[in-house]
């Protein structure tokens, strides 16, 4: 199968002769292969074919560098070759003792190549010490027993004869031209739309087919096997295992799975991070593993496969896993959730916390990892390219990360949003759902204290008009029909209100022009079928711009309490508090109704509180003059907001009825939403938020 | 000896632009507005498949704004591989590039103009 390998061009500051450039590209590839092969040799020194291969690779480097007059490279490669020669010829040697200096030599060669690329000549230094060590290693190998050369591998050196190198920039340019061709084709298609009998129609159809084929072909050229991003992993794992006295076996499966090189580049760091974590924190020491009845050697498996338009990469280790109980403890200690919320969560949900900033369950910070760059960064980097990560694990059972990333970033499915007469694209991967709101829709928008909320299946989602985010003037959130795109970024969910939504389409992503690179809400641009440019919204940027959404949400939730249930029959609690007149509250706002002994009520800073379900629950009365003294028990209406309780102390529970709450609003009586006719009587409907908000805010600032 | 120049009118002023940087002169094309863009960037447009950032020179130079509907022309320049359109009122076609070089005119420093964005 033919193959084209993309080669990064280097800066054009120093003229470099083509020979040298070719040498660098080729040798860097050899070095990458050697790195992998040497680690394999260290693990299993008894593979003659492998030794033969490594020997020949060093021999190649020696030959070419000699030809180009690169003395240091030639000497090093020669010394390394000397160590391997006798082994190739059948001598026995202890793997790691022999391989370690050879790996050292490879590192030196890498440094020399880097210097060569930057300066155009070899850096001047002496390698005498290293060459000595290599020579000593060669000397320890026992006398050679001649062996016949392995004919099977004799032709390996020339592998890849049916592939050519292509300059990366040339490839990118080709991609850009193909994209432009697609756009021109689209323009023509639009011109001839609905004119099947036009003389150009048949030709255009052919042009269209060829264009699509060309574009797909160019896209394929950009694809690289995932194995290229894994090339450095064996060495990384080997070094960590050596440093920490562990035995680790790294397996890479599905390395041939192909992915766009741009995605591959962006994948490299997160993948390395996860593997480093697994080797450092996941896999136990051999002693520890023996105690648990596992084999001495731990295993890390990186596997990749295609699934629809995405690539799934799984990273599993058989180490000690992540203990759900410890994640819970830590989450509680960091105030991310209350004990009760945690108790109600499944392990799967709890594992989501490890992707929060500052979250680590590692008991100690080691040299290798755990230095502040955590899984939150991994997740953020993956989400930037429209990917996702989740964790499956269990204490003692190892850890398994599942990463999903798009095949390419060059063409993405996107929704086109209408806003203030302009159009904006948003990647479809970020949009959880589209909701039609306002007007006759069942989804209502509520305006509450400066914020807007969408009532969606019983939950509340904060909503911002796109127009505000883009500073395109005010947009009234009125009763007119509109669309809300529910955007999900990490654990953050918010709605973006727009005037309309067009069909989803595949867009060709172009980078932002230089003058706009700092723009917080756009990630790129695209040219549409009609030749106009559409800006692509960056979901992360939107989330940041929406900003203090959480706070708005908190406040709004409380304030929204009395707004439910205007049109349907709901359970209504009738109670007496402060005065004799019955008061009403929709039942669904109330978490529970409790009876508390009055003598258990305490005062903290003048505020009434009571111990309740592991919390200090603030209590309020509707009449500020009412005292909470005496004996006996009083009913308390308990409300729950963001995991915190607060209670309204009533005098008496009168009744629970089913009723349509048609509230006659009254803006002039604080604490009262208005009146409604319930069971034939005009009843005040309480604005619970009015009473509870100060209590919650007080409790929070005191906490 | 200075190179050849192109003379452009912006408000009541005349400026010279190094001709070597100019790729094209075009009538203003429909712009895509870019929210949160730096001052002076009025939008971007598509010129034969390439994205061009449009700068209003009146705004960039702190001169009074153009009246609605007034004529304008885009001078498209290449700066570090990116295209920019400098929107001016008109270009002076009666002055030859060589005359323009000798004329005592302020030369627009395009690099500085663009570097000052963001």
mmCIF file of C-alpha atoms in Angstrom, chain A residues 74-286:
data_model
loop_
_atom_site.group_PDB
_atom_site.id
_atom_site.type_symbol
_atom_site.label_atom_id
_atom_site.label_comp_id
_atom_site.label_asym_id
_atom_site.label_seq_id
_atom_site.Cartn_x
_atom_site.Cartn_y
_atom_site.Cartn_z
ATOM 1 C CA UNK A 74 29.198 8.633 13.313
ATOM 2 C CA UNK A 75 31.268 7.796 16.403
ATOM 3 C CA UNK A 76 28.258 7.319 18.662
ATOM 4 C CA UNK A 77 26.395 5.155 16.185
ATOM 5 C CA UNK A 78 29.526 3.125 15.668
ATOM 6 C CA UNK A 79 30.023 2.539 19.400
ATOM 7 C CA UNK A 80 26.379 1.497 19.779
ATOM 8 C CA UNK A 81 26.661 -0.796 16.814
ATOM 9 C CA UNK A 82 29.721 -2.417 18.438
ATOM 10 C CA UNK A 83 27.646 -3.358 21.471
ATOM 11 C CA UNK A 84 24.944 -4.930 19.347
ATOM 12 C CA UNK A 85 27.169 -6.663 16.840
ATOM 13 C CA UNK A 86 28.285 -9.572 19.035
ATOM 14 C CA UNK A 87 24.729 -10.123 20.287
ATOM 15 C CA UNK A 88 23.538 -10.240 16.733
ATOM 16 C CA UNK A 89 26.168 -12.822 16.035
ATOM 17 C CA UNK A 90 24.800 -15.030 18.786
ATOM 18 C CA UNK A 91 26.577 -13.883 21.953
ATOM 19 C CA UNK A 92 24.562 -13.975 25.169
ATOM 20 C CA UNK A 93 24.116 -10.833 27.207
ATOM 21 C CA UNK A 94 22.007 -9.622 30.086
ATOM 22 C CA UNK A 95 19.414 -7.362 28.513
ATOM 23 C CA UNK A 96 19.163 -4.308 30.684
ATOM 24 C CA UNK A 97 22.889 -3.895 31.392
ATOM 25 C CA UNK A 98 23.684 -3.850 27.727
ATOM 26 C CA UNK A 99 20.701 -1.835 26.591
ATOM 27 C CA UNK A 100 20.961 1.013 29.120
ATOM 28 C CA UNK A 101 24.154 2.574 27.629
ATOM 29 C CA UNK A 102 22.743 2.085 24.133
ATOM 30 C CA UNK A 103 19.636 4.022 25.101
ATOM 31 C CA UNK A 104 21.921 6.674 26.515
ATOM 32 C CA UNK A 105 23.709 6.819 23.183
ATOM 33 C CA UNK A 106 20.370 7.202 21.419
ATOM 34 C CA UNK A 107 19.495 10.139 23.683
ATOM 35 C CA UNK A 108 22.796 11.789 22.813
ATOM 36 C CA UNK A 109 22.104 11.206 19.118
ATOM 37 C CA UNK A 110 18.696 12.831 19.539
ATOM 38 C CA UNK A 111 20.278 15.892 21.147
ATOM 39 C CA UNK A 112 22.815 16.092 18.339
ATOM 40 C CA UNK A 113 20.080 15.928 15.708
ATOM 41 C CA UNK A 114 18.212 18.748 17.444
ATOM 42 C CA UNK A 115 21.377 20.836 17.492
ATOM 43 C CA UNK A 116 21.989 20.025 13.874
ATOM 44 C CA UNK A 117 18.476 21.096 12.903
ATOM 45 C CA UNK A 118 18.843 24.400 14.742
ATOM 46 C CA UNK A 119 22.413 25.324 13.798
ATOM 47 C CA UNK A 120 23.068 23.455 10.574
ATOM 48 C CA UNK A 121 26.125 21.794 12.145
ATOM 49 C CA UNK A 122 26.902 19.404 14.990
ATOM 50 C CA UNK A 123 27.283 21.025 18.413
ATOM 51 C CA UNK A 124 30.918 20.823 19.613
ATOM 52 C CA UNK A 125 31.321 18.581 22.624
ATOM 53 C CA UNK A 126 33.111 15.418 23.549
ATOM 54 C CA UNK A 127 31.388 12.043 23.783
ATOM 55 C CA UNK A 128 34.457 10.231 25.123
ATOM 56 C CA UNK A 129 32.835 9.150 28.403
ATOM 57 C CA UNK A 130 29.793 7.688 26.704
ATOM 58 C CA UNK A 131 31.833 5.947 24.016
ATOM 59 C CA UNK A 132 33.972 4.450 26.829
ATOM 60 C CA UNK A 133 30.910 3.091 28.535
ATOM 61 C CA UNK A 134 29.641 1.588 25.302
ATOM 62 C CA UNK A 135 32.994 0.005 24.657
ATOM 63 C CA UNK A 136 33.051 -1.468 28.172
ATOM 64 C CA UNK A 137 29.558 -2.870 27.622
ATOM 65 C CA UNK A 138 30.696 -4.401 24.357
ATOM 66 C CA UNK A 139 33.683 -5.961 26.112
ATOM 67 C CA UNK A 140 31.541 -7.698 28.734
ATOM 68 C CA UNK A 141 29.698 -9.645 26.094
ATOM 69 C CA UNK A 142 31.002 -13.158 25.911
ATOM 70 C CA UNK A 143 32.745 -14.416 22.841
ATOM 71 C CA UNK A 144 30.677 -14.701 19.772
ATOM 72 C CA UNK A 145 29.228 -17.871 18.403
ATOM 73 C CA UNK A 146 28.770 -17.335 14.694
ATOM 74 C CA UNK A 147 25.201 -17.638 13.560
ATOM 75 C CA UNK A 148 23.670 -17.564 10.147
ATOM 76 C CA UNK A 149 22.075 -14.237 9.260
ATOM 77 C CA UNK A 150 18.301 -14.268 9.364
ATOM 78 C CA UNK A 151 17.210 -14.196 5.738
ATOM 79 C CA UNK A 152 13.634 -13.332 6.639
ATOM 80 C CA UNK A 153 14.489 -9.803 7.711
ATOM 81 C CA UNK A 154 17.170 -9.125 5.198
ATOM 82 C CA UNK A 155 15.001 -6.777 3.182
ATOM 83 C CA UNK A 156 13.649 -4.669 6.039
ATOM 84 C CA UNK A 157 16.051 -1.805 5.571
ATOM 85 C CA UNK A 158 14.448 -0.677 2.369
ATOM 86 C CA UNK A 159 10.891 -0.870 3.721
ATOM 87 C CA UNK A 160 8.555 1.882 2.550
ATOM 88 C CA UNK A 161 9.942 1.943 -0.973
ATOM 89 C CA UNK A 162 6.485 2.767 -2.340
ATOM 90 C CA UNK A 163 6.048 5.886 -0.235
ATOM 91 C CA UNK A 164 7.277 9.418 -0.758
ATOM 92 C CA UNK A 165 7.814 12.323 1.578
ATOM 93 C CA UNK A 166 5.656 15.370 1.204
ATOM 94 C CA UNK A 167 6.317 18.744 2.744
ATOM 95 C CA UNK A 168 3.671 19.473 5.361
ATOM 96 C CA UNK A 169 3.033 22.981 4.103
ATOM 97 C CA UNK A 170 2.434 21.674 0.601
ATOM 98 C CA UNK A 171 -0.116 19.283 2.036
ATOM 99 C CA UNK A 172 -1.861 22.048 3.976
ATOM 100 C CA UNK A 173 -1.943 24.210 0.868
ATOM 101 C CA UNK A 174 -3.478 21.351 -1.088
ATOM 102 C CA UNK A 175 -6.093 20.974 1.624
ATOM 103 C CA UNK A 176 -6.887 24.695 1.477
ATOM 104 C CA UNK A 177 -7.243 24.570 -2.308
ATOM 105 C CA UNK A 178 -9.512 21.536 -2.084
ATOM 106 C CA UNK A 179 -11.674 23.396 0.444
ATOM 107 C CA UNK A 180 -11.899 26.368 -1.887
ATOM 108 C CA UNK A 181 -12.928 24.083 -4.704
ATOM 109 C CA UNK A 182 -15.695 22.699 -2.486
ATOM 110 C CA UNK A 183 -16.909 26.234 -1.822
ATOM 111 C CA UNK A 184 -16.873 27.164 -5.490
ATOM 112 C CA UNK A 185 -18.764 23.979 -6.285
ATOM 113 C CA UNK A 186 -21.324 24.898 -3.624
ATOM 114 C CA UNK A 187 -21.709 28.372 -5.138
ATOM 115 C CA UNK A 188 -22.379 26.887 -8.562
ATOM 116 C CA UNK A 189 -24.841 24.399 -7.113
ATOM 117 C CA UNK A 190 -26.727 27.251 -5.498
ATOM 118 C CA UNK A 191 -26.857 29.174 -8.766
ATOM 119 C CA UNK A 192 -28.297 26.216 -10.616
ATOM 120 C CA UNK A 193 -30.584 25.004 -7.857
ATOM 121 C CA UNK A 194 -34.040 24.152 -9.122
ATOM 122 C CA UNK A 195 -32.966 24.219 -12.795
ATOM 123 C CA UNK A 196 -32.577 20.556 -13.684
ATOM 124 C CA UNK A 197 -32.786 21.255 -17.401
ATOM 125 C CA UNK A 198 -29.937 23.780 -17.527
ATOM 126 C CA UNK A 199 -27.176 22.907 -19.960
ATOM 127 C CA UNK A 200 -24.547 22.996 -17.177
ATOM 128 C CA UNK A 201 -26.428 20.766 -14.775
ATOM 129 C CA UNK A 202 -24.986 17.443 -15.897
ATOM 130 C CA UNK A 203 -21.423 18.770 -16.010
ATOM 131 C CA UNK A 204 -21.857 20.319 -12.610
ATOM 132 C CA UNK A 205 -22.983 17.023 -11.199
ATOM 133 C CA UNK A 206 -19.831 15.372 -12.460
ATOM 134 C CA UNK A 207 -17.715 18.218 -11.137
ATOM 135 C CA UNK A 208 -19.466 17.840 -7.813
ATOM 136 C CA UNK A 209 -18.698 14.136 -7.578
ATOM 137 C CA UNK A 210 -15.043 14.627 -8.485
ATOM 138 C CA UNK A 211 -14.728 17.483 -6.006
ATOM 139 C CA UNK A 212 -16.076 15.376 -3.185
ATOM 140 C CA UNK A 213 -13.695 12.578 -4.116
ATOM 141 C CA UNK A 214 -10.747 14.954 -4.245
ATOM 142 C CA UNK A 215 -11.618 16.428 -0.894
ATOM 143 C CA UNK A 216 -11.931 13.029 0.697
ATOM 144 C CA UNK A 217 -8.637 11.989 -0.875
ATOM 145 C CA UNK A 218 -6.838 15.009 0.522
ATOM 146 C CA UNK A 219 -8.421 14.428 3.923
ATOM 147 C CA UNK A 220 -7.061 10.882 3.814
ATOM 148 C CA UNK A 221 -3.564 12.189 3.141
ATOM 149 C CA UNK A 222 -3.776 14.109 6.376
ATOM 150 C CA UNK A 223 -4.612 10.979 8.291
ATOM 151 C CA UNK A 224 -1.932 9.365 10.384
ATOM 152 C CA UNK A 225 -2.013 6.193 12.436
ATOM 153 C CA UNK A 226 -2.494 6.731 16.160
ATOM 154 C CA UNK A 227 0.699 4.744 16.680
ATOM 155 C CA UNK A 228 2.670 7.893 15.785
ATOM 156 C CA UNK A 229 1.293 9.606 18.884
ATOM 157 C CA UNK A 230 2.222 6.519 20.918
ATOM 158 C CA UNK A 231 5.826 6.273 19.696
ATOM 159 C CA UNK A 232 7.267 7.896 22.789
ATOM 160 C CA UNK A 233 5.117 6.019 25.296
ATOM 161 C CA UNK A 234 7.215 2.832 25.647
ATOM 162 C CA UNK A 235 10.239 4.884 26.588
ATOM 163 C CA UNK A 236 8.230 6.995 29.013
ATOM 164 C CA UNK A 237 6.805 3.943 30.742
ATOM 165 C CA UNK A 238 10.216 2.286 30.864
ATOM 166 C CA UNK A 239 11.803 5.317 32.522
ATOM 167 C CA UNK A 240 9.036 5.638 35.115
ATOM 168 C CA UNK A 241 9.162 1.917 35.883
ATOM 169 C CA UNK A 242 12.916 2.127 36.352
ATOM 170 C CA UNK A 243 12.712 5.182 38.581
ATOM 171 C CA UNK A 244 10.019 3.750 40.809
ATOM 172 C CA UNK A 245 11.160 0.128 40.853
ATOM 173 C CA UNK A 246 8.032 -1.126 39.098
ATOM 174 C CA UNK A 247 7.504 -3.658 36.382
ATOM 175 C CA UNK A 248 5.186 -2.390 33.689
ATOM 176 C CA UNK A 249 4.166 -3.842 30.380
ATOM 177 C CA UNK A 250 2.742 -1.365 27.844
ATOM 178 C CA UNK A 251 0.548 -2.724 25.092
ATOM 179 C CA UNK A 252 -0.717 -0.666 22.181
ATOM 180 C CA UNK A 253 -3.651 -2.071 20.250
ATOM 181 C CA UNK A 254 -5.252 -0.654 17.150
ATOM 182 C CA UNK A 255 -2.234 1.609 16.568
ATOM 183 C CA UNK A 256 -3.047 1.550 12.871
ATOM 184 C CA UNK A 257 -6.325 3.438 13.511
ATOM 185 C CA UNK A 258 -6.059 6.623 11.500
ATOM 186 C CA UNK A 259 -6.892 10.131 12.578
ATOM 187 C CA UNK A 260 -6.345 13.617 11.186
ATOM 188 C CA UNK A 261 -2.838 14.778 11.992
ATOM 189 C CA UNK A 262 -4.079 18.003 13.545
ATOM 190 C CA UNK A 263 -6.224 16.053 16.003
ATOM 191 C CA UNK A 264 -3.339 13.678 16.550
ATOM 192 C CA UNK A 265 -1.060 16.547 17.551
ATOM 193 C CA UNK A 266 -3.606 17.829 20.033
ATOM 194 C CA UNK A 267 -4.153 14.295 21.354
ATOM 195 C CA UNK A 268 -0.498 13.678 22.094
ATOM 196 C CA UNK A 269 -0.213 15.568 25.383
ATOM 197 C CA UNK A 270 -3.433 14.317 27.004
ATOM 198 C CA UNK A 271 -2.548 10.746 26.040
ATOM 199 C CA UNK A 272 0.970 11.047 27.436
ATOM 200 C CA UNK A 273 -0.444 12.515 30.604
ATOM 201 C CA UNK A 274 -2.856 9.631 31.098
ATOM 202 C CA UNK A 275 -0.177 7.015 30.485
ATOM 203 C CA UNK A 276 2.199 8.775 32.854
ATOM 204 C CA UNK A 277 -0.522 8.855 35.493
ATOM 205 C CA UNK A 278 -1.226 5.164 35.055
ATOM 206 C CA UNK A 279 2.452 4.227 35.323
ATOM 207 C CA UNK A 280 3.095 6.543 38.220
ATOM 208 C CA UNK A 281 -0.062 6.284 40.338
ATOM 209 C CA UNK A 282 -1.990 3.362 38.920
ATOM 210 C CA UNK A 283 0.423 0.425 38.784
ATOM 211 C CA UNK A 284 1.675 -0.782 42.170
ATOM 212 C CA UNK A 285 5.189 -1.919 43.077
ATOM 213 C CA UNK A 286 5.883 -5.641 42.542
#
